[in-house]
Every structure is written in C-alpha cells, then in structure tokens.
Amino acid sequence: MVARLALAALFGSVIGLERERLLWAAGLRTHMLVCVGSCLIMLVSAYGFADVLGTDHVVLDPSRIAAQVVSGIGFLGAGTILLRGEVVKGLTTAASLWGVAAIGLAIGSGLYVPALATTALIIGILAGVKPFEERWRARMQARTLQLTVRRDALSIDTLQAAIGGHASRVRTFTVRPSADPDLDEVTVTFVRLSQASVTAIAAKLRAQPDIVAVEEVDD
C-alpha cells in the first residue's frame, strides 16, 4: 500500500511539473497531493472495511467512497479556472487535476499499466499538443484592417473584387464618415487567415487608387 502511495506521488509529480513550468497555481505539489489523496481513498475503499464485510446485517458498497473523488475533485478544478476579460483560463489545469485524481484511483486499485499509460498520454496532451493548438488558434484569430478611402469609393463588392479568393474570410465590413469630408474610414475584420495572408491583402489594397491608407490593427 505504501508503494502504491509513493507511485501515485511520482506519477502526479510528472504531470505537476508540466503545469509548474507554466507557472500555474495548481502545480507540482497540488498534483502530487491530489494523486496521493485519490490513491489513499481508493485503498480505503478496497481494504478499509474488510473487518466488517460479511458481518450479519451489514451491507456495504466500498466503491461508493472512491466514486466521490470524481465529483469531489471539482472544487479544486473550479479554483484554477479564471475569467480574464472574455477569455476563460485554467480549464486545462482543471482537467489535468481531474485526470491525476483518476490516476491515483487506478494506482490504488492496482491498475499500474493503465495508470502509467494515462500519465504518458496526459503529458503528451499537455506538452505535445500545445504547439499545434497555438498554431491553430493563431490561424483562427480575427485580424483587422483599418482603411482610409475616398468618400463612397469602397463597398463590400469592390472589396471582394480587390482581395479575390479571400473574400469569404471577411467577417465584418464597417464604413463610417471621417473627419475629412472627402474620406471614409473603413474597418474590415477577417477570420481564419494567417498574419501573412492579411499582410498580403493589405499590400493589394494599398495599390488601389481610391484607398489612401491601410493599417493593420492588433486585436
């Protein structure tokens, strides 16, 4: 039993180190404690009631204690989730805590190979998938161009004709009067375009005779 607790601490530390590297609140010690605690709860469920099982008029379901870990770990996960502006942070760390709790339960029940495989998979997901996720998010990010054009010279149709195949990526097209009565200010927002593609579109628009200025805006 002590060896299982030690193994749970080891597996939890592997995942905790990855979170600690990113300076999350739930880091090394938190993941170790969750994994060890879940392992102990599983041991109590499996062996803690051996002296009363089989006694007359006593009916116990030891698995019920271990089952509470799945729902009970939620309060720790909720503590790692933060709302910053319109962005929710900490969901991945909350999920890793939930996964570590499951690893602890598996080790406590003697399922060492599934626990090891789950640890490797979680590390692969947290560390290996992140670069692809960031690349995808960068591509999906909305990008905005601020245009200064001659009055009534640019419409959505002329914009689409100017940018060609990227016209389907236009999410918003807004025209408002400028302080100069001869000019309009146009805001165009694109989605699912890389920064290089937006820069190329900006170069095309600058070549248009009725477009005075094109500025790329960081969202």
mmCIF file of the C-alpha atoms, coordinates in Angstrom:
data_MODEL
# 
_entry.id   MODEL 
# 
loop_
_atom_site.group_PDB 
_atom_site.id 
_atom_site.type_symbol 
_atom_site.label_atom_id 
_atom_site.label_alt_id 
_atom_site.label_comp_id 
_atom_site.label_asym_id 
_atom_site.label_entity_id 
_atom_site.label_seq_id 
_atom_site.pdbx_PDB_ins_code 
_atom_site.Cartn_x 
_atom_site.Cartn_y 
_atom_site.Cartn_z 
_atom_site.occupancy 
_atom_site.B_iso_or_equiv 
_atom_site.pdbx_formal_charge 
_atom_site.auth_seq_id 
_atom_site.auth_comp_id 
_atom_site.auth_asym_id 
_atom_site.auth_atom_id 
_atom_site.pdbx_PDB_model_num 
ATOM 1   C CA . MET A 1 1   ? 0.000   0.000   0.000   1.00 0.00 ? 1   MET A CA 1 
ATOM 2   C CA . VAL A 1 2   ? 2.840   2.379   0.821   1.00 0.00 ? 2   VAL A CA 1 
ATOM 3   C CA . ALA A 1 3   ? 4.437   1.581   -2.535  1.00 0.00 ? 3   ALA A CA 1 
ATOM 4   C CA . ARG A 1 4   ? 1.192   2.464   -4.287  1.00 0.00 ? 4   ARG A CA 1 
ATOM 5   C CA . LEU A 1 5   ? 1.055   5.799   -2.470  1.00 0.00 ? 5   LEU A CA 1 
ATOM 6   C CA . ALA A 1 6   ? 4.659   6.533   -3.455  1.00 0.00 ? 6   ALA A CA 1 
ATOM 7   C CA . LEU A 1 7   ? 3.964   5.603   -7.064  1.00 0.00 ? 7   LEU A CA 1 
ATOM 8   C CA . ALA A 1 8   ? 0.930   7.912   -7.059  1.00 0.00 ? 8   ALA A CA 1 
ATOM 9   C CA . ALA A 1 9   ? 3.125   10.752  -5.806  1.00 0.00 ? 9   ALA A CA 1 
ATOM 10  C CA . LEU A 1 10  ? 5.621   10.045  -8.596  1.00 0.00 ? 10  LEU A CA 1 
ATOM 11  C CA . PHE A 1 11  ? 3.021   9.956   -11.367 1.00 0.00 ? 11  PHE A CA 1 
ATOM 12  C CA . GLY A 1 12  ? 1.319   13.072  -10.019 1.00 0.00 ? 12  GLY A CA 1 
ATOM 13  C CA . SER A 1 13  ? 4.647   14.913  -9.914  1.00 0.00 ? 13  SER A CA 1 
ATOM 14  C CA . VAL A 1 14  ? 5.312   14.198  -13.585 1.00 0.00 ? 14  VAL A CA 1 
ATOM 15  C CA . ILE A 1 15  ? 2.114   15.970  -14.612 1.00 0.00 ? 15  ILE A CA 1 
ATOM 16  C CA . GLY A 1 16  ? 2.538   18.637  -11.942 1.00 0.00 ? 16  GLY A CA 1 
ATOM 17  C CA . LEU A 1 17  ? 5.971   19.570  -13.279 1.00 0.00 ? 17  LEU A CA 1 
ATOM 18  C CA . GLU A 1 18  ? 4.479   20.347  -16.675 1.00 0.00 ? 18  GLU A CA 1 
ATOM 19  C CA . ARG A 1 19  ? 1.941   22.700  -15.068 1.00 0.00 ? 19  ARG A CA 1 
ATOM 20  C CA . GLU A 1 20  ? 4.607   24.177  -12.793 1.00 0.00 ? 20  GLU A CA 1 
ATOM 21  C CA . ARG A 1 21  ? 6.690   25.009  -15.859 1.00 0.00 ? 21  ARG A CA 1 
ATOM 22  C CA . LEU A 1 22  ? 3.903   27.338  -16.999 1.00 0.00 ? 22  LEU A CA 1 
ATOM 23  C CA . LEU A 1 23  ? 3.582   28.880  -13.503 1.00 0.00 ? 23  LEU A CA 1 
ATOM 24  C CA . TRP A 1 24  ? 0.000   27.782  -12.924 1.00 0.00 ? 24  TRP A CA 1 
ATOM 25  C CA . ALA A 1 25  ? -1.414  27.931  -9.396  1.00 0.00 ? 25  ALA A CA 1 
ATOM 26  C CA . ALA A 1 26  ? -2.094  24.191  -9.451  1.00 0.00 ? 26  ALA A CA 1 
ATOM 27  C CA . GLY A 1 27  ? 1.458   22.990  -9.966  1.00 0.00 ? 27  GLY A CA 1 
ATOM 28  C CA . LEU A 1 28  ? 3.771   20.277  -8.674  1.00 0.00 ? 28  LEU A CA 1 
ATOM 29  C CA . ARG A 1 29  ? 2.607   19.931  -5.073  1.00 0.00 ? 29  ARG A CA 1 
ATOM 30  C CA . THR A 1 30  ? -1.091  20.245  -5.896  1.00 0.00 ? 30  THR A CA 1 
ATOM 31  C CA . HIS A 1 31  ? -0.980  17.466  -8.477  1.00 0.00 ? 31  HIS A CA 1 
ATOM 32  C CA . MET A 1 32  ? 1.049   15.233  -6.173  1.00 0.00 ? 32  MET A CA 1 
ATOM 33  C CA . LEU A 1 33  ? -1.383  15.750  -3.299  1.00 0.00 ? 33  LEU A CA 1 
ATOM 34  C CA . VAL A 1 34  ? -4.413  15.064  -5.480  1.00 0.00 ? 34  VAL A CA 1 
ATOM 35  C CA . CYS A 1 35  ? -2.899  11.866  -6.844  1.00 0.00 ? 35  CYS A CA 1 
ATOM 36  C CA . VAL A 1 36  ? -1.772  10.590  -3.421  1.00 0.00 ? 36  VAL A CA 1 
ATOM 37  C CA . GLY A 1 37  ? -5.094  11.510  -1.815  1.00 0.00 ? 37  GLY A CA 1 
ATOM 38  C CA . SER A 1 38  ? -7.072  9.747   -4.534  1.00 0.00 ? 38  SER A CA 1 
ATOM 39  C CA . CYS A 1 39  ? -4.856  6.687   -4.167  1.00 0.00 ? 39  CYS A CA 1 
ATOM 40  C CA . LEU A 1 40  ? -5.437  6.588   -0.407  1.00 0.00 ? 40  LEU A CA 1 
ATOM 41  C CA . ILE A 1 41  ? -9.186  6.944   -0.864  1.00 0.00 ? 41  ILE A CA 1 
ATOM 42  C CA . MET A 1 42  ? -9.113  4.005   -3.254  1.00 0.00 ? 42  MET A CA 1 
ATOM 43  C CA . LEU A 1 43  ? -7.117  1.948   -0.753  1.00 0.00 ? 43  LEU A CA 1 
ATOM 44  C CA . VAL A 1 44  ? -9.614  2.777   1.977   1.00 0.00 ? 44  VAL A CA 1 
ATOM 45  C CA . SER A 1 45  ? -12.452 1.784   -0.338  1.00 0.00 ? 45  SER A CA 1 
ATOM 46  C CA . ALA A 1 46  ? -10.789 -1.527  -1.203  1.00 0.00 ? 46  ALA A CA 1 
ATOM 47  C CA . TYR A 1 47  ? -9.384  -2.561  2.183   1.00 0.00 ? 47  TYR A CA 1 
ATOM 48  C CA . GLY A 1 48  ? -10.683 -0.251  4.884   1.00 0.00 ? 48  GLY A CA 1 
ATOM 49  C CA . PHE A 1 49  ? -13.877 -2.165  5.585   1.00 0.00 ? 49  PHE A CA 1 
ATOM 50  C CA . ALA A 1 50  ? -12.570 -5.705  5.430   1.00 0.00 ? 50  ALA A CA 1 
ATOM 51  C CA . ASP A 1 51  ? -13.246 -6.271  9.132   1.00 0.00 ? 51  ASP A CA 1 
ATOM 52  C CA . VAL A 1 52  ? -16.964 -5.553  8.823   1.00 0.00 ? 52  VAL A CA 1 
ATOM 53  C CA . LEU A 1 53  ? -17.715 -7.005  5.411   1.00 0.00 ? 53  LEU A CA 1 
ATOM 54  C CA . GLY A 1 54  ? -19.635 -10.214 5.725   1.00 0.00 ? 54  GLY A CA 1 
ATOM 55  C CA . THR A 1 55  ? -20.995 -9.332  9.143   1.00 0.00 ? 55  THR A CA 1 
ATOM 56  C CA . ASP A 1 56  ? -24.660 -10.084 9.667   1.00 0.00 ? 56  ASP A CA 1 
ATOM 57  C CA . HIS A 1 57  ? -27.000 -7.226  8.870   1.00 0.00 ? 57  HIS A CA 1 
ATOM 58  C CA . VAL A 1 58  ? -24.141 -5.121  7.420   1.00 0.00 ? 58  VAL A CA 1 
ATOM 59  C CA . VAL A 1 59  ? -24.268 -4.277  3.732   1.00 0.00 ? 59  VAL A CA 1 
ATOM 60  C CA . LEU A 1 60  ? -21.507 -2.016  2.371   1.00 0.00 ? 60  LEU A CA 1 
ATOM 61  C CA . ASP A 1 61  ? -20.514 -0.804  -1.088  1.00 0.00 ? 61  ASP A CA 1 
ATOM 62  C CA . PRO A 1 62  ? -16.844 0.215   -0.757  1.00 0.00 ? 62  PRO A CA 1 
ATOM 63  C CA . SER A 1 63  ? -16.756 1.628   -4.290  1.00 0.00 ? 63  SER A CA 1 
ATOM 64  C CA . ARG A 1 64  ? -19.009 4.499   -3.217  1.00 0.00 ? 64  ARG A CA 1 
ATOM 65  C CA . ILE A 1 65  ? -16.141 6.226   -1.404  1.00 0.00 ? 65  ILE A CA 1 
ATOM 66  C CA . ALA A 1 66  ? -13.879 6.134   -4.460  1.00 0.00 ? 66  ALA A CA 1 
ATOM 67  C CA . ALA A 1 67  ? -16.745 7.388   -6.601  1.00 0.00 ? 67  ALA A CA 1 
ATOM 68  C CA . GLN A 1 68  ? -16.887 10.612  -4.602  1.00 0.00 ? 68  GLN A CA 1 
ATOM 69  C CA . VAL A 1 69  ? -13.396 11.556  -5.823  1.00 0.00 ? 69  VAL A CA 1 
ATOM 70  C CA . VAL A 1 70  ? -14.725 12.100  -9.336  1.00 0.00 ? 70  VAL A CA 1 
ATOM 71  C CA . SER A 1 71  ? -17.218 14.732  -8.191  1.00 0.00 ? 71  SER A CA 1 
ATOM 72  C CA . GLY A 1 72  ? -15.279 15.984  -5.173  1.00 0.00 ? 72  GLY A CA 1 
ATOM 73  C CA . ILE A 1 73  ? -12.206 16.982  -7.180  1.00 0.00 ? 73  ILE A CA 1 
ATOM 74  C CA . GLY A 1 74  ? -14.388 19.574  -8.874  1.00 0.00 ? 74  GLY A CA 1 
ATOM 75  C CA . PHE A 1 75  ? -13.862 22.146  -6.145  1.00 0.00 ? 75  PHE A CA 1 
ATOM 76  C CA . LEU A 1 76  ? -10.110 22.158  -6.797  1.00 0.00 ? 76  LEU A CA 1 
ATOM 77  C CA . GLY A 1 77  ? -10.657 22.394  -10.531 1.00 0.00 ? 77  GLY A CA 1 
ATOM 78  C CA . ALA A 1 78  ? -13.030 25.319  -10.072 1.00 0.00 ? 78  ALA A CA 1 
ATOM 79  C CA . GLY A 1 79  ? -10.338 27.137  -8.104  1.00 0.00 ? 79  GLY A CA 1 
ATOM 80  C CA . THR A 1 80  ? -7.986  27.048  -11.081 1.00 0.00 ? 80  THR A CA 1 
ATOM 81  C CA . ILE A 1 81  ? -10.495 28.490  -13.577 1.00 0.00 ? 81  ILE A CA 1 
ATOM 82  C CA . LEU A 1 82  ? -10.327 32.258  -14.031 1.00 0.00 ? 82  LEU A CA 1 
ATOM 83  C CA . LEU A 1 83  ? -12.261 34.659  -16.243 1.00 0.00 ? 83  LEU A CA 1 
ATOM 84  C CA . ARG A 1 84  ? -9.975  37.327  -17.669 1.00 0.00 ? 84  ARG A CA 1 
ATOM 85  C CA . GLY A 1 85  ? -11.989 39.711  -19.764 1.00 0.00 ? 85  GLY A CA 1 
ATOM 86  C CA . GLU A 1 86  ? -13.743 37.496  -22.289 1.00 0.00 ? 86  GLU A CA 1 
ATOM 87  C CA . VAL A 1 87  ? -11.208 34.656  -22.020 1.00 0.00 ? 87  VAL A CA 1 
ATOM 88  C CA . VAL A 1 88  ? -11.539 31.703  -19.658 1.00 0.00 ? 88  VAL A CA 1 
ATOM 89  C CA . LYS A 1 89  ? -8.197  30.494  -18.280 1.00 0.00 ? 89  LYS A CA 1 
ATOM 90  C CA . GLY A 1 90  ? -7.348  27.378  -16.306 1.00 0.00 ? 90  GLY A CA 1 
ATOM 91  C CA . LEU A 1 91  ? -9.647  24.798  -17.888 1.00 0.00 ? 91  LEU A CA 1 
ATOM 92  C CA . THR A 1 92  ? -6.714  22.647  -18.977 1.00 0.00 ? 92  THR A CA 1 
ATOM 93  C CA . THR A 1 93  ? -5.219  22.674  -15.483 1.00 0.00 ? 93  THR A CA 1 
ATOM 94  C CA . ALA A 1 94  ? -8.608  21.766  -14.010 1.00 0.00 ? 94  ALA A CA 1 
ATOM 95  C CA . ALA A 1 95  ? -8.833  18.857  -16.441 1.00 0.00 ? 95  ALA A CA 1 
ATOM 96  C CA . SER A 1 96  ? -5.302  17.740  -15.531 1.00 0.00 ? 96  SER A CA 1 
ATOM 97  C CA . LEU A 1 97  ? -6.270  17.671  -11.841 1.00 0.00 ? 97  LEU A CA 1 
ATOM 98  C CA . TRP A 1 98  ? -9.266  15.523  -12.708 1.00 0.00 ? 98  TRP A CA 1 
ATOM 99  C CA . GLY A 1 99  ? -7.019  13.201  -14.718 1.00 0.00 ? 99  GLY A CA 1 
ATOM 100 C CA . VAL A 1 100 ? -4.479  12.990  -11.878 1.00 0.00 ? 100 VAL A CA 1 
ATOM 101 C CA . ALA A 1 101 ? -7.263  12.004  -9.497  1.00 0.00 ? 101 ALA A CA 1 
ATOM 102 C CA . ALA A 1 102 ? -8.202  9.190   -11.863 1.00 0.00 ? 102 ALA A CA 1 
ATOM 103 C CA . ILE A 1 103 ? -4.561  8.068   -11.981 1.00 0.00 ? 103 ILE A CA 1 
ATOM 104 C CA . GLY A 1 104 ? -4.490  7.932   -8.192  1.00 0.00 ? 104 GLY A CA 1 
ATOM 105 C CA . LEU A 1 105 ? -7.618  5.796   -8.134  1.00 0.00 ? 105 LEU A CA 1 
ATOM 106 C CA . ALA A 1 106 ? -6.113  3.447   -10.711 1.00 0.00 ? 106 ALA A CA 1 
ATOM 107 C CA . ILE A 1 107 ? -2.881  3.039   -8.732  1.00 0.00 ? 107 ILE A CA 1 
ATOM 108 C CA . GLY A 1 108 ? -4.815  2.488   -5.527  1.00 0.00 ? 108 GLY A CA 1 
ATOM 109 C CA . SER A 1 109 ? -6.732  -0.329  -7.155  1.00 0.00 ? 109 SER A CA 1 
ATOM 110 C CA . GLY A 1 110 ? -3.554  -1.916  -8.556  1.00 0.00 ? 110 GLY A CA 1 
ATOM 111 C CA . LEU A 1 111 ? -4.076  -0.934  -12.194 1.00 0.00 ? 111 LEU A CA 1 
ATOM 112 C CA . TYR A 1 112 ? -0.480  0.144   -12.742 1.00 0.00 ? 112 TYR A CA 1 
ATOM 113 C CA . VAL A 1 113 ? -0.253  -0.212  -16.516 1.00 0.00 ? 113 VAL A CA 1 
ATOM 114 C CA . PRO A 1 114 ? -3.386  1.902   -17.213 1.00 0.00 ? 114 PRO A CA 1 
ATOM 115 C CA . ALA A 1 115 ? -2.123  4.475   -14.709 1.00 0.00 ? 115 ALA A CA 1 
ATOM 116 C CA . LEU A 1 116 ? 1.259   4.652   -16.449 1.00 0.00 ? 116 LEU A CA 1 
ATOM 117 C CA . ALA A 1 117 ? -0.349  4.863   -19.878 1.00 0.00 ? 117 ALA A CA 1 
ATOM 118 C CA . THR A 1 118 ? -2.699  7.626   -18.711 1.00 0.00 ? 118 THR A CA 1 
ATOM 119 C CA . THR A 1 119 ? 0.208   9.592   -17.243 1.00 0.00 ? 119 THR A CA 1 
ATOM 120 C CA . ALA A 1 120 ? 2.096   9.367   -20.536 1.00 0.00 ? 120 ALA A CA 1 
ATOM 121 C CA . LEU A 1 121 ? -0.992  10.379  -22.512 1.00 0.00 ? 121 LEU A CA 1 
ATOM 122 C CA . ILE A 1 122 ? -1.724  13.376  -20.285 1.00 0.00 ? 122 ILE A CA 1 
ATOM 123 C CA . ILE A 1 123 ? 1.870   14.591  -20.552 1.00 0.00 ? 123 ILE A CA 1 
ATOM 124 C CA . GLY A 1 124 ? 1.699   14.149  -24.320 1.00 0.00 ? 124 GLY A CA 1 
ATOM 125 C CA . ILE A 1 125 ? -1.536  16.123  -24.484 1.00 0.00 ? 125 ILE A CA 1 
ATOM 126 C CA . LEU A 1 126 ? -0.342  18.939  -22.214 1.00 0.00 ? 126 LEU A CA 1 
ATOM 127 C CA . ALA A 1 127 ? 3.111   19.389  -23.730 1.00 0.00 ? 127 ALA A CA 1 
ATOM 128 C CA . GLY A 1 128 ? 2.968   17.855  -27.209 1.00 0.00 ? 128 GLY A CA 1 
ATOM 129 C CA . VAL A 1 129 ? -0.383  19.116  -28.472 1.00 0.00 ? 129 VAL A CA 1 
ATOM 130 C CA . LYS A 1 130 ? 0.056   22.702  -27.227 1.00 0.00 ? 130 LYS A CA 1 
ATOM 131 C CA . PRO A 1 131 ? 2.203   23.928  -30.195 1.00 0.00 ? 131 PRO A CA 1 
ATOM 132 C CA . PHE A 1 132 ? -0.402  22.660  -32.672 1.00 0.00 ? 132 PHE A CA 1 
ATOM 133 C CA . GLU A 1 133 ? -3.193  24.238  -30.624 1.00 0.00 ? 133 GLU A CA 1 
ATOM 134 C CA . GLU A 1 134 ? -1.410  27.599  -30.536 1.00 0.00 ? 134 GLU A CA 1 
ATOM 135 C CA . ARG A 1 135 ? -0.784  27.444  -34.284 1.00 0.00 ? 135 ARG A CA 1 
ATOM 136 C CA . TRP A 1 136 ? -4.456  26.700  -34.917 1.00 0.00 ? 136 TRP A CA 1 
ATOM 137 C CA . ARG A 1 137 ? -5.606  29.497  -32.602 1.00 0.00 ? 137 ARG A CA 1 
ATOM 138 C CA . ALA A 1 138 ? -3.281  31.947  -34.336 1.00 0.00 ? 138 ALA A CA 1 
ATOM 139 C CA . ARG A 1 139 ? -4.840  30.993  -37.657 1.00 0.00 ? 139 ARG A CA 1 
ATOM 140 C CA . MET A 1 140 ? -8.396  31.310  -36.299 1.00 0.00 ? 140 MET A CA 1 
ATOM 141 C CA . GLN A 1 141 ? -7.745  34.674  -34.637 1.00 0.00 ? 141 GLN A CA 1 
ATOM 142 C CA . ALA A 1 142 ? -9.683  37.636  -36.009 1.00 0.00 ? 142 ALA A CA 1 
ATOM 143 C CA . ARG A 1 143 ? -7.468  40.187  -37.771 1.00 0.00 ? 143 ARG A CA 1 
ATOM 144 C CA . THR A 1 144 ? -8.489  43.737  -38.609 1.00 0.00 ? 144 THR A CA 1 
ATOM 145 C CA . LEU A 1 145 ? -7.522  46.241  -41.273 1.00 0.00 ? 145 LEU A CA 1 
ATOM 146 C CA . GLN A 1 146 ? -8.278  49.947  -40.847 1.00 0.00 ? 146 GLN A CA 1 
ATOM 147 C CA . LEU A 1 147 ? -8.678  51.674  -44.203 1.00 0.00 ? 147 LEU A CA 1 
ATOM 148 C CA . THR A 1 148 ? -8.912  55.331  -45.144 1.00 0.00 ? 148 THR A CA 1 
ATOM 149 C CA . VAL A 1 149 ? -10.662 55.662  -48.518 1.00 0.00 ? 149 VAL A CA 1 
ATOM 150 C CA . ARG A 1 150 ? -12.178 58.321  -50.691 1.00 0.00 ? 150 ARG A CA 1 
ATOM 151 C CA . ARG A 1 151 ? -15.822 59.068  -49.906 1.00 0.00 ? 151 ARG A CA 1 
ATOM 152 C CA . ASP A 1 152 ? -18.158 56.336  -51.196 1.00 0.00 ? 152 ASP A CA 1 
ATOM 153 C CA . ALA A 1 153 ? -15.315 54.722  -53.150 1.00 0.00 ? 153 ALA A CA 1 
ATOM 154 C CA . LEU A 1 154 ? -15.285 51.361  -51.372 1.00 0.00 ? 154 LEU A CA 1 
ATOM 155 C CA . SER A 1 155 ? -18.161 48.922  -50.962 1.00 0.00 ? 155 SER A CA 1 
ATOM 156 C CA . ILE A 1 156 ? -18.240 45.289  -49.935 1.00 0.00 ? 156 ILE A CA 1 
ATOM 157 C CA . ASP A 1 157 ? -18.423 44.305  -53.599 1.00 0.00 ? 157 ASP A CA 1 
ATOM 158 C CA . THR A 1 158 ? -15.364 46.311  -54.598 1.00 0.00 ? 158 THR A CA 1 
ATOM 159 C CA . LEU A 1 159 ? -13.504 44.987  -51.558 1.00 0.00 ? 159 LEU A CA 1 
ATOM 160 C CA . GLN A 1 160 ? -14.294 41.399  -52.508 1.00 0.00 ? 160 GLN A CA 1 
ATOM 161 C CA . ALA A 1 161 ? -13.177 42.042  -56.064 1.00 0.00 ? 161 ALA A CA 1 
ATOM 162 C CA . ALA A 1 162 ? -9.898  43.501  -54.781 1.00 0.00 ? 162 ALA A CA 1 
ATOM 163 C CA . ILE A 1 163 ? -8.996  40.669  -52.421 1.00 0.00 ? 163 ILE A CA 1 
ATOM 164 C CA . GLY A 1 164 ? -10.180 37.822  -54.636 1.00 0.00 ? 164 GLY A CA 1 
ATOM 165 C CA . GLY A 1 165 ? -10.312 34.355  -53.070 1.00 0.00 ? 165 GLY A CA 1 
ATOM 166 C CA . HIS A 1 166 ? -10.055 35.666  -49.507 1.00 0.00 ? 166 HIS A CA 1 
ATOM 167 C CA . ALA A 1 167 ? -13.424 37.406  -49.748 1.00 0.00 ? 167 ALA A CA 1 
ATOM 168 C CA . SER A 1 168 ? -15.138 34.559  -47.904 1.00 0.00 ? 168 SER A CA 1 
ATOM 169 C CA . ARG A 1 169 ? -12.947 35.306  -44.864 1.00 0.00 ? 169 ARG A CA 1 
ATOM 170 C CA . VAL A 1 170 ? -14.469 38.756  -44.310 1.00 0.00 ? 170 VAL A CA 1 
ATOM 171 C CA . ARG A 1 171 ? -16.460 38.710  -41.072 1.00 0.00 ? 171 ARG A CA 1 
ATOM 172 C CA . THR A 1 172 ? -17.312 42.406  -40.697 1.00 0.00 ? 172 THR A CA 1 
ATOM 173 C CA . PHE A 1 173 ? -17.216 45.406  -43.034 1.00 0.00 ? 173 PHE A CA 1 
ATOM 174 C CA . THR A 1 174 ? -17.919 48.782  -41.432 1.00 0.00 ? 174 THR A CA 1 
ATOM 175 C CA . VAL A 1 175 ? -17.922 52.204  -43.101 1.00 0.00 ? 175 VAL A CA 1 
ATOM 176 C CA . ARG A 1 176 ? -18.132 55.471  -41.142 1.00 0.00 ? 176 ARG A CA 1 
ATOM 177 C CA . PRO A 1 177 ? -17.513 59.109  -42.105 1.00 0.00 ? 177 PRO A CA 1 
ATOM 178 C CA . SER A 1 178 ? -14.071 60.524  -41.445 1.00 0.00 ? 178 SER A CA 1 
ATOM 179 C CA . ALA A 1 179 ? -13.241 63.936  -40.004 1.00 0.00 ? 179 ALA A CA 1 
ATOM 180 C CA . ASP A 1 180 ? -12.248 64.831  -43.535 1.00 0.00 ? 180 ASP A CA 1 
ATOM 181 C CA . PRO A 1 181 ? -15.485 65.237  -45.578 1.00 0.00 ? 181 PRO A CA 1 
ATOM 182 C CA . ASP A 1 182 ? -13.788 63.707  -48.629 1.00 0.00 ? 182 ASP A CA 1 
ATOM 183 C CA . LEU A 1 183 ? -12.789 60.493  -46.864 1.00 0.00 ? 183 LEU A CA 1 
ATOM 184 C CA . ASP A 1 184 ? -14.367 57.451  -45.201 1.00 0.00 ? 184 ASP A CA 1 
ATOM 185 C CA . GLU A 1 185 ? -12.935 55.193  -42.527 1.00 0.00 ? 185 GLU A CA 1 
ATOM 186 C CA . VAL A 1 186 ? -13.477 51.505  -43.252 1.00 0.00 ? 186 VAL A CA 1 
ATOM 187 C CA . THR A 1 187 ? -12.883 48.662  -40.827 1.00 0.00 ? 187 THR A CA 1 
ATOM 188 C CA . VAL A 1 188 ? -12.553 45.140  -42.246 1.00 0.00 ? 188 VAL A CA 1 
ATOM 189 C CA . THR A 1 189 ? -12.234 42.105  -39.989 1.00 0.00 ? 189 THR A CA 1 
ATOM 190 C CA . PHE A 1 190 ? -11.035 38.737  -41.306 1.00 0.00 ? 190 PHE A CA 1 
ATOM 191 C CA . VAL A 1 191 ? -11.260 35.313  -39.703 1.00 0.00 ? 191 VAL A CA 1 
ATOM 192 C CA . ARG A 1 192 ? -9.315  32.109  -40.361 1.00 0.00 ? 192 ARG A CA 1 
ATOM 193 C CA . LEU A 1 193 ? -6.483  33.929  -42.085 1.00 0.00 ? 193 LEU A CA 1 
ATOM 194 C CA . SER A 1 194 ? -2.813  33.892  -41.176 1.00 0.00 ? 194 SER A CA 1 
ATOM 195 C CA . GLN A 1 195 ? -0.919  37.088  -40.477 1.00 0.00 ? 195 GLN A CA 1 
ATOM 196 C CA . ALA A 1 196 ? 0.979   36.658  -43.741 1.00 0.00 ? 196 ALA A CA 1 
ATOM 197 C CA . SER A 1 197 ? -2.275  36.467  -45.722 1.00 0.00 ? 197 SER A CA 1 
ATOM 198 C CA . VAL A 1 198 ? -3.649  39.618  -44.081 1.00 0.00 ? 198 VAL A CA 1 
ATOM 199 C CA . THR A 1 199 ? -0.393  41.439  -44.801 1.00 0.00 ? 199 THR A CA 1 
ATOM 200 C CA . ALA A 1 200 ? -0.639  40.393  -48.453 1.00 0.00 ? 200 ALA A CA 1 
ATOM 201 C CA . ILE A 1 201 ? -4.239  41.655  -48.607 1.00 0.00 ? 201 ILE A CA 1 
ATOM 202 C CA . ALA A 1 202 ? -3.134  44.960  -47.085 1.00 0.00 ? 202 ALA A CA 1 
ATOM 203 C CA . ALA A 1 203 ? -0.486  45.305  -49.817 1.00 0.00 ? 203 ALA A CA 1 
ATOM 204 C CA . LYS A 1 204 ? -3.115  44.685  -52.512 1.00 0.00 ? 204 LYS A CA 1 
ATOM 205 C CA . LEU A 1 205 ? -5.438  47.279  -51.027 1.00 0.00 ? 205 LEU A CA 1 
ATOM 206 C CA . ARG A 1 206 ? -2.685  49.893  -50.812 1.00 0.00 ? 206 ARG A CA 1 
ATOM 207 C CA . ALA A 1 207 ? -2.292  49.540  -54.568 1.00 0.00 ? 207 ALA A CA 1 
ATOM 208 C CA . GLN A 1 208 ? -5.919  50.600  -55.132 1.00 0.00 ? 208 GLN A CA 1 
ATOM 209 C CA . PRO A 1 209 ? -6.153  54.230  -56.342 1.00 0.00 ? 209 PRO A CA 1 
ATOM 210 C CA . ASP A 1 210 ? -9.124  55.142  -54.115 1.00 0.00 ? 210 ASP A CA 1 
ATOM 211 C CA . ILE A 1 211 ? -7.561  53.782  -50.917 1.00 0.00 ? 211 ILE A CA 1 
ATOM 212 C CA . VAL A 1 212 ? -5.490  56.422  -49.156 1.00 0.00 ? 212 VAL A CA 1 
ATOM 213 C CA . ALA A 1 213 ? -4.101  54.368  -46.259 1.00 0.00 ? 213 ALA A CA 1 
ATOM 214 C CA . VAL A 1 214 ? -4.232  50.812  -44.893 1.00 0.00 ? 214 VAL A CA 1 
ATOM 215 C CA . GLU A 1 215 ? -3.263  49.979  -41.340 1.00 0.00 ? 215 GLU A CA 1 
ATOM 216 C CA . GLU A 1 216 ? -3.112  46.574  -39.671 1.00 0.00 ? 216 GLU A CA 1 
ATOM 217 C CA . VAL A 1 217 ? -4.738  46.645  -36.230 1.00 0.00 ? 217 VAL A CA 1 
ATOM 218 C CA . ASP A 1 218 ? -3.753  44.254  -33.463 1.00 0.00 ? 218 ASP A CA 1 
ATOM 219 C CA . ASP A 1 219 ? -6.856  42.742  -31.838 1.00 0.00 ? 219 ASP A CA 1 
# 
